[in-house]
Amino acid sequence: MQDPSQPPPNAHPPVLEHYPEPGGSAHRVMLDPLPFRLGRSPTVHFVVPTRQVSKEHAEIFVAGEQFRIRDLGSTNGTFVN
């Protein structure tokens, strides 16, 4: 039986596309492990070094066959695209 918190076994490895410079090229970050946490804290999986991001800002997780993002009570909220 498959772990529901993980992507399907034949799926491509999930990545986060991060654009460090506006108009620049994307950097791909492997989403491993899941749930994958983002924020300013050095204890998260991906550090975003700006005061607009909370220490533990959001996490990406699997729900069924979908990836979702959950705000972790951040000060400024979480926006996609």
mmCIF file of N, CA and C in Angstrom:
data_model
loop_
_atom_site.group_PDB
_atom_site.id
_atom_site.type_symbol
_atom_site.label_atom_id
_atom_site.label_comp_id
_atom_site.label_asym_id
_atom_site.label_seq_id
_atom_site.Cartn_x
_atom_site.Cartn_y
_atom_site.Cartn_z
ATOM 1 N N MET A 1 0.848 -1.186 0.000
ATOM 2 C CA MET A 1 0.000 0.000 0.000
ATOM 3 C C MET A 1 0.886 1.239 0.000
ATOM 4 N N GLN A 2 0.522 2.220 -0.837
ATOM 5 C CA GLN A 2 1.313 3.429 -0.972
ATOM 6 C C GLN A 2 1.031 4.411 0.155
ATOM 7 N N ASP A 3 2.069 5.088 0.602
ATOM 8 C CA ASP A 3 1.952 6.134 1.609
ATOM 9 C C ASP A 3 1.218 7.326 0.983
ATOM 10 N N PRO A 4 0.042 7.743 1.500
ATOM 11 C CA PRO A 4 -0.716 8.831 0.886
ATOM 12 C C PRO A 4 -0.028 10.189 0.973
ATOM 13 N N SER A 5 1.031 10.319 1.768
ATOM 14 C CA SER A 5 1.749 11.589 1.864
ATOM 15 C C SER A 5 2.849 11.699 0.817
ATOM 16 N N GLN A 6 3.008 10.690 -0.016
ATOM 17 C CA GLN A 6 4.052 10.681 -1.036
ATOM 18 C C GLN A 6 3.425 10.623 -2.426
ATOM 19 N N PRO A 7 4.146 11.152 -3.451
ATOM 20 C CA PRO A 7 3.608 11.098 -4.808
ATOM 21 C C PRO A 7 3.557 9.665 -5.318
ATOM 22 N N PRO A 8 2.755 9.401 -6.371
ATOM 23 C CA PRO A 8 2.710 8.055 -6.948
ATOM 24 C C PRO A 8 4.106 7.596 -7.355
ATOM 25 N N PRO A 9 4.412 6.293 -7.256
ATOM 26 C CA PRO A 9 5.772 5.807 -7.499
ATOM 27 C C PRO A 9 6.277 6.035 -8.921
ATOM 28 N N ASN A 10 5.417 6.109 -9.921
ATOM 29 C CA ASN A 10 5.872 6.299 -11.294
ATOM 30 C C ASN A 10 5.845 7.766 -11.721
ATOM 31 N N ALA A 11 5.570 8.679 -10.804
ATOM 32 C CA ALA A 11 5.531 10.108 -11.118
ATOM 33 C C ALA A 11 6.949 10.661 -11.218
ATOM 34 N N HIS A 12 7.100 11.728 -12.009
ATOM 35 C CA HIS A 12 8.390 12.420 -12.066
ATOM 36 C C HIS A 12 8.652 13.038 -10.700
ATOM 37 N N PRO A 13 9.922 13.144 -10.318
ATOM 38 C CA PRO A 13 10.202 13.776 -9.021
ATOM 39 C C PRO A 13 9.649 15.207 -9.012
ATOM 40 N N PRO A 14 8.909 15.576 -7.998
ATOM 41 C CA PRO A 14 8.335 16.921 -7.956
ATOM 42 C C PRO A 14 9.408 17.975 -7.691
ATOM 43 N N VAL A 15 9.271 19.125 -8.350
ATOM 44 C CA VAL A 15 10.218 20.219 -8.155
ATOM 45 C C VAL A 15 9.462 21.523 -7.941
ATOM 46 N N LEU A 16 10.124 22.441 -7.267
ATOM 47 C CA LEU A 16 9.661 23.806 -7.089
ATOM 48 C C LEU A 16 10.497 24.665 -8.013
ATOM 49 N N GLU A 17 9.869 25.483 -8.855
ATOM 50 C CA GLU A 17 10.610 26.418 -9.698
ATOM 51 C C GLU A 17 10.658 27.757 -8.974
ATOM 52 N N HIS A 18 11.869 28.194 -8.682
ATOM 53 C CA HIS A 18 12.106 29.419 -7.931
ATOM 54 C C HIS A 18 12.825 30.397 -8.850
ATOM 55 N N TYR A 19 12.330 31.627 -8.915
ATOM 56 C CA TYR A 19 12.945 32.675 -9.740
ATOM 57 C C TYR A 19 13.592 33.699 -8.809
ATOM 58 N N PRO A 20 14.901 33.544 -8.533
ATOM 59 C CA PRO A 20 15.557 34.461 -7.593
ATOM 60 C C PRO A 20 15.652 35.889 -8.105
ATOM 61 N N GLU A 21 15.682 36.078 -9.422
ATOM 62 C CA GLU A 21 15.734 37.412 -10.016
ATOM 63 C C GLU A 21 14.525 37.605 -10.915
ATOM 64 N N PRO A 22 13.792 38.703 -10.772
ATOM 65 C CA PRO A 22 12.662 38.952 -11.671
ATOM 66 C C PRO A 22 13.118 38.920 -13.130
ATOM 67 N N GLY A 23 12.443 38.141 -13.950
ATOM 68 C CA GLY A 23 12.807 38.017 -15.354
ATOM 69 C C GLY A 23 13.979 37.088 -15.603
ATOM 70 N N GLY A 24 14.569 36.557 -14.536
ATOM 71 C CA GLY A 24 15.709 35.652 -14.667
ATOM 72 C C GLY A 24 15.256 34.224 -14.920
ATOM 73 N N SER A 25 16.216 33.334 -14.950
ATOM 74 C CA SER A 25 15.894 31.931 -15.202
ATOM 75 C C SER A 25 15.509 31.222 -13.898
ATOM 76 N N ALA A 26 14.737 30.162 -14.069
ATOM 77 C CA ALA A 26 14.234 29.407 -12.918
ATOM 78 C C ALA A 26 15.316 28.495 -12.351
ATOM 79 N N HIS A 27 15.329 28.375 -11.050
ATOM 80 C CA HIS A 27 16.129 27.376 -10.358
ATOM 81 C C HIS A 27 15.152 26.308 -9.894
ATOM 82 N N ARG A 28 15.496 25.047 -10.114
ATOM 83 C CA ARG A 28 14.616 23.950 -9.705
ATOM 84 C C ARG A 28 15.110 23.339 -8.401
ATOM 85 N N VAL A 29 14.188 23.176 -7.476
ATOM 86 C CA VAL A 29 14.488 22.624 -6.157
ATOM 87 C C VAL A 29 13.645 21.361 -5.990
ATOM 88 N N MET A 30 14.295 20.229 -5.767
ATOM 89 C CA MET A 30 13.588 18.967 -5.558
ATOM 90 C C MET A 30 12.764 19.045 -4.276
ATOM 91 N N LEU A 31 11.501 18.661 -4.353
ATOM 92 C CA LEU A 31 10.617 18.667 -3.184
ATOM 93 C C LEU A 31 10.797 17.349 -2.426
ATOM 94 N N ASP A 32 11.833 17.304 -1.654
ATOM 95 C CA ASP A 32 12.162 16.101 -0.906
ATOM 96 C C ASP A 32 12.793 16.513 0.406
ATOM 97 N N PRO A 33 12.226 16.138 1.513
ATOM 98 C CA PRO A 33 11.097 15.238 1.735
ATOM 99 C C PRO A 33 9.775 15.989 1.661
ATOM 100 N N LEU A 34 8.698 15.246 1.624
ATOM 101 C CA LEU A 34 7.355 15.810 1.707
ATOM 102 C C LEU A 34 6.777 15.469 3.072
ATOM 103 N N PRO A 35 6.084 16.334 3.748
ATOM 104 C CA PRO A 35 5.834 17.702 3.358
ATOM 105 C C PRO A 35 7.135 18.508 3.336
ATOM 106 N N PHE A 36 7.177 19.501 2.436
ATOM 107 C CA PHE A 36 8.361 20.325 2.172
ATOM 108 C C PHE A 36 8.080 21.723 2.699
ATOM 109 N N ARG A 37 8.875 22.163 3.671
ATOM 110 C CA ARG A 37 8.632 23.458 4.318
ATOM 111 C C ARG A 37 9.516 24.558 3.752
ATOM 112 N N LEU A 38 8.932 25.764 3.659
ATOM 113 C CA LEU A 38 9.624 26.945 3.159
ATOM 114 C C LEU A 38 9.536 28.057 4.192
ATOM 115 N N GLY A 39 10.563 28.886 4.252
ATOM 116 C CA GLY A 39 10.553 30.018 5.169
ATOM 117 C C GLY A 39 11.939 30.600 5.345
ATOM 118 N N ARG A 40 12.105 31.453 6.360
ATOM 119 C CA ARG A 40 13.402 32.081 6.652
ATOM 120 C C ARG A 40 14.260 31.259 7.597
ATOM 121 N N SER A 41 13.673 30.374 8.358
ATOM 122 C CA SER A 41 14.407 29.620 9.371
ATOM 123 C C SER A 41 15.398 28.644 8.738
ATOM 124 N N PRO A 42 16.574 28.480 9.319
ATOM 125 C CA PRO A 42 17.522 27.499 8.791
ATOM 126 C C PRO A 42 17.065 26.051 8.977
ATOM 127 N N THR A 43 15.960 25.836 9.700
ATOM 128 C CA THR A 43 15.462 24.475 9.921
ATOM 129 C C THR A 43 14.489 24.010 8.841
ATOM 130 N N VAL A 44 14.058 24.899 7.920
ATOM 131 C CA VAL A 44 13.131 24.503 6.858
ATOM 132 C C VAL A 44 13.905 23.881 5.701
ATOM 133 N N HIS A 45 13.200 23.315 4.737
ATOM 134 C CA HIS A 45 13.845 22.642 3.610
ATOM 135 C C HIS A 45 14.338 23.611 2.544
ATOM 136 N N PHE A 46 13.657 24.759 2.394
ATOM 137 C CA PHE A 46 14.079 25.774 1.425
ATOM 138 C C PHE A 46 13.975 27.143 2.095
ATOM 139 N N VAL A 47 15.121 27.819 2.208
ATOM 140 C CA VAL A 47 15.179 29.116 2.876
ATOM 141 C C VAL A 47 14.965 30.227 1.852
ATOM 142 N N VAL A 48 14.027 31.129 2.175
ATOM 143 C CA VAL A 48 13.760 32.317 1.367
ATOM 144 C C VAL A 48 14.217 33.506 2.219
ATOM 145 N N PRO A 49 15.372 34.092 1.867
ATOM 146 C CA PRO A 49 15.978 35.112 2.729
ATOM 147 C C PRO A 49 15.404 36.518 2.541
ATOM 148 N N THR A 50 14.155 36.713 2.932
ATOM 149 C CA THR A 50 13.546 38.038 2.884
ATOM 150 C C THR A 50 12.620 38.198 4.077
ATOM 151 N N ARG A 51 12.523 39.419 4.591
ATOM 152 C CA ARG A 51 11.678 39.686 5.763
ATOM 153 C C ARG A 51 10.190 39.558 5.436
ATOM 154 N N GLN A 52 9.820 39.485 4.152
ATOM 155 C CA GLN A 52 8.418 39.321 3.773
ATOM 156 C C GLN A 52 7.944 37.882 3.993
ATOM 157 N N VAL A 53 8.874 36.979 4.248
ATOM 158 C CA VAL A 53 8.575 35.564 4.459
ATOM 159 C C VAL A 53 8.763 35.241 5.934
ATOM 160 N N SER A 54 7.810 34.539 6.527
ATOM 161 C CA SER A 54 7.899 34.143 7.934
ATOM 162 C C SER A 54 8.944 33.043 8.120
ATOM 163 N N LYS A 55 9.361 32.829 9.364
ATOM 164 C CA LYS A 55 10.382 31.806 9.640
ATOM 165 C C LYS A 55 9.942 30.431 9.151
ATOM 166 N N GLU A 56 8.733 30.039 9.454
ATOM 167 C CA GLU A 56 8.141 28.810 8.914
ATOM 168 C C GLU A 56 6.872 29.258 8.206
ATOM 169 N N HIS A 57 6.995 29.530 6.913
ATOM 170 C CA HIS A 57 5.959 30.237 6.165
ATOM 171 C C HIS A 57 4.876 29.316 5.599
ATOM 172 N N ALA A 58 5.290 28.263 4.873
ATOM 173 C CA ALA A 58 4.324 27.399 4.192
ATOM 174 C C ALA A 58 4.923 26.015 4.004
ATOM 175 N N GLU A 59 4.050 25.056 3.651
ATOM 176 C CA GLU A 59 4.547 23.729 3.324
ATOM 177 C C GLU A 59 3.788 23.182 2.121
ATOM 178 N N ILE A 60 4.501 22.416 1.312
ATOM 179 C CA ILE A 60 3.925 21.733 0.159
ATOM 180 C C ILE A 60 3.758 20.277 0.559
ATOM 181 N N PHE A 61 2.574 19.723 0.276
ATOM 182 C CA PHE A 61 2.287 18.346 0.674
ATOM 183 C C PHE A 61 1.462 17.666 -0.403
ATOM 184 N N VAL A 62 1.322 16.351 -0.292
ATOM 185 C CA VAL A 62 0.533 15.566 -1.238
ATOM 186 C C VAL A 62 -0.808 15.239 -0.590
ATOM 187 N N ALA A 63 -1.885 15.421 -1.378
ATOM 188 C CA ALA A 63 -3.231 15.039 -0.953
ATOM 189 C C ALA A 63 -3.815 14.215 -2.090
ATOM 190 N N GLY A 64 -3.845 12.905 -1.920
ATOM 191 C CA GLY A 64 -4.286 12.023 -3.003
ATOM 192 C C GLY A 64 -3.260 12.052 -4.118
ATOM 193 N N GLU A 65 -3.661 12.514 -5.301
ATOM 194 C CA GLU A 65 -2.740 12.624 -6.425
ATOM 195 C C GLU A 65 -2.393 14.075 -6.734
ATOM 196 N N GLN A 66 -2.667 14.965 -5.803
ATOM 197 C CA GLN A 66 -2.414 16.388 -6.015
ATOM 198 C C GLN A 66 -1.380 16.907 -5.033
ATOM 199 N N PHE A 67 -0.654 17.926 -5.483
ATOM 200 C CA PHE A 67 0.236 18.662 -4.595
ATOM 201 C C PHE A 67 -0.517 19.898 -4.136
ATOM 202 N N ARG A 68 -0.381 20.228 -2.866
ATOM 203 C CA ARG A 68 -1.055 21.393 -2.299
ATOM 204 C C ARG A 68 -0.064 22.186 -1.468
ATOM 205 N N ILE A 69 -0.395 23.443 -1.267
ATOM 206 C CA ILE A 69 0.428 24.284 -0.396
ATOM 207 C C ILE A 69 -0.449 24.780 0.741
ATOM 208 N N ARG A 70 0.133 24.805 1.929
ATOM 209 C CA ARG A 70 -0.610 25.225 3.126
ATOM 210 C C ARG A 70 0.198 26.330 3.809
ATOM 211 N N ASP A 71 -0.461 27.445 4.092
ATOM 212 C CA ASP A 71 0.158 28.524 4.848
ATOM 213 C C ASP A 71 0.273 28.074 6.303
ATOM 214 N N LEU A 72 1.389 28.351 6.924
ATOM 215 C CA LEU A 72 1.616 27.915 8.311
ATOM 216 C C LEU A 72 1.426 29.063 9.306
ATOM 217 N N GLY A 73 0.448 29.931 9.007
ATOM 218 C CA GLY A 73 0.176 31.056 9.907
ATOM 219 C C GLY A 73 1.115 32.224 9.667
ATOM 220 N N SER A 74 1.575 32.391 8.426
ATOM 221 C CA SER A 74 2.514 33.452 8.109
ATOM 222 C C SER A 74 1.881 34.829 8.301
ATOM 223 N N THR A 75 2.719 35.820 8.471
ATOM 224 C CA THR A 75 2.254 37.194 8.658
ATOM 225 C C THR A 75 1.664 37.769 7.374
ATOM 226 N N ASN A 76 2.309 37.512 6.231
ATOM 227 C CA ASN A 76 1.921 38.141 4.966
ATOM 228 C C ASN A 76 1.120 37.239 4.033
ATOM 229 N N GLY A 77 0.789 36.027 4.441
ATOM 230 C CA GLY A 77 0.007 35.136 3.589
ATOM 231 C C GLY A 77 0.860 34.426 2.547
ATOM 232 N N THR A 78 0.255 33.473 1.860
ATOM 233 C CA THR A 78 0.943 32.675 0.835
ATOM 234 C C THR A 78 0.182 32.831 -0.476
ATOM 235 N N PHE A 79 0.926 33.134 -1.536
ATOM 236 C CA PHE A 79 0.345 33.352 -2.847
ATOM 237 C C PHE A 79 1.001 32.408 -3.841
ATOM 238 N N VAL A 80 0.240 31.890 -4.778
ATOM 239 C CA VAL A 80 0.763 30.993 -5.824
ATOM 240 C C VAL A 80 0.643 31.727 -7.151
ATOM 241 N N ASN A 81 1.740 31.680 -7.932
ATOM 242 C CA ASN A 81 1.806 32.335 -9.244
ATOM 243 C C ASN A 81 1.533 33.814 -9.120
#
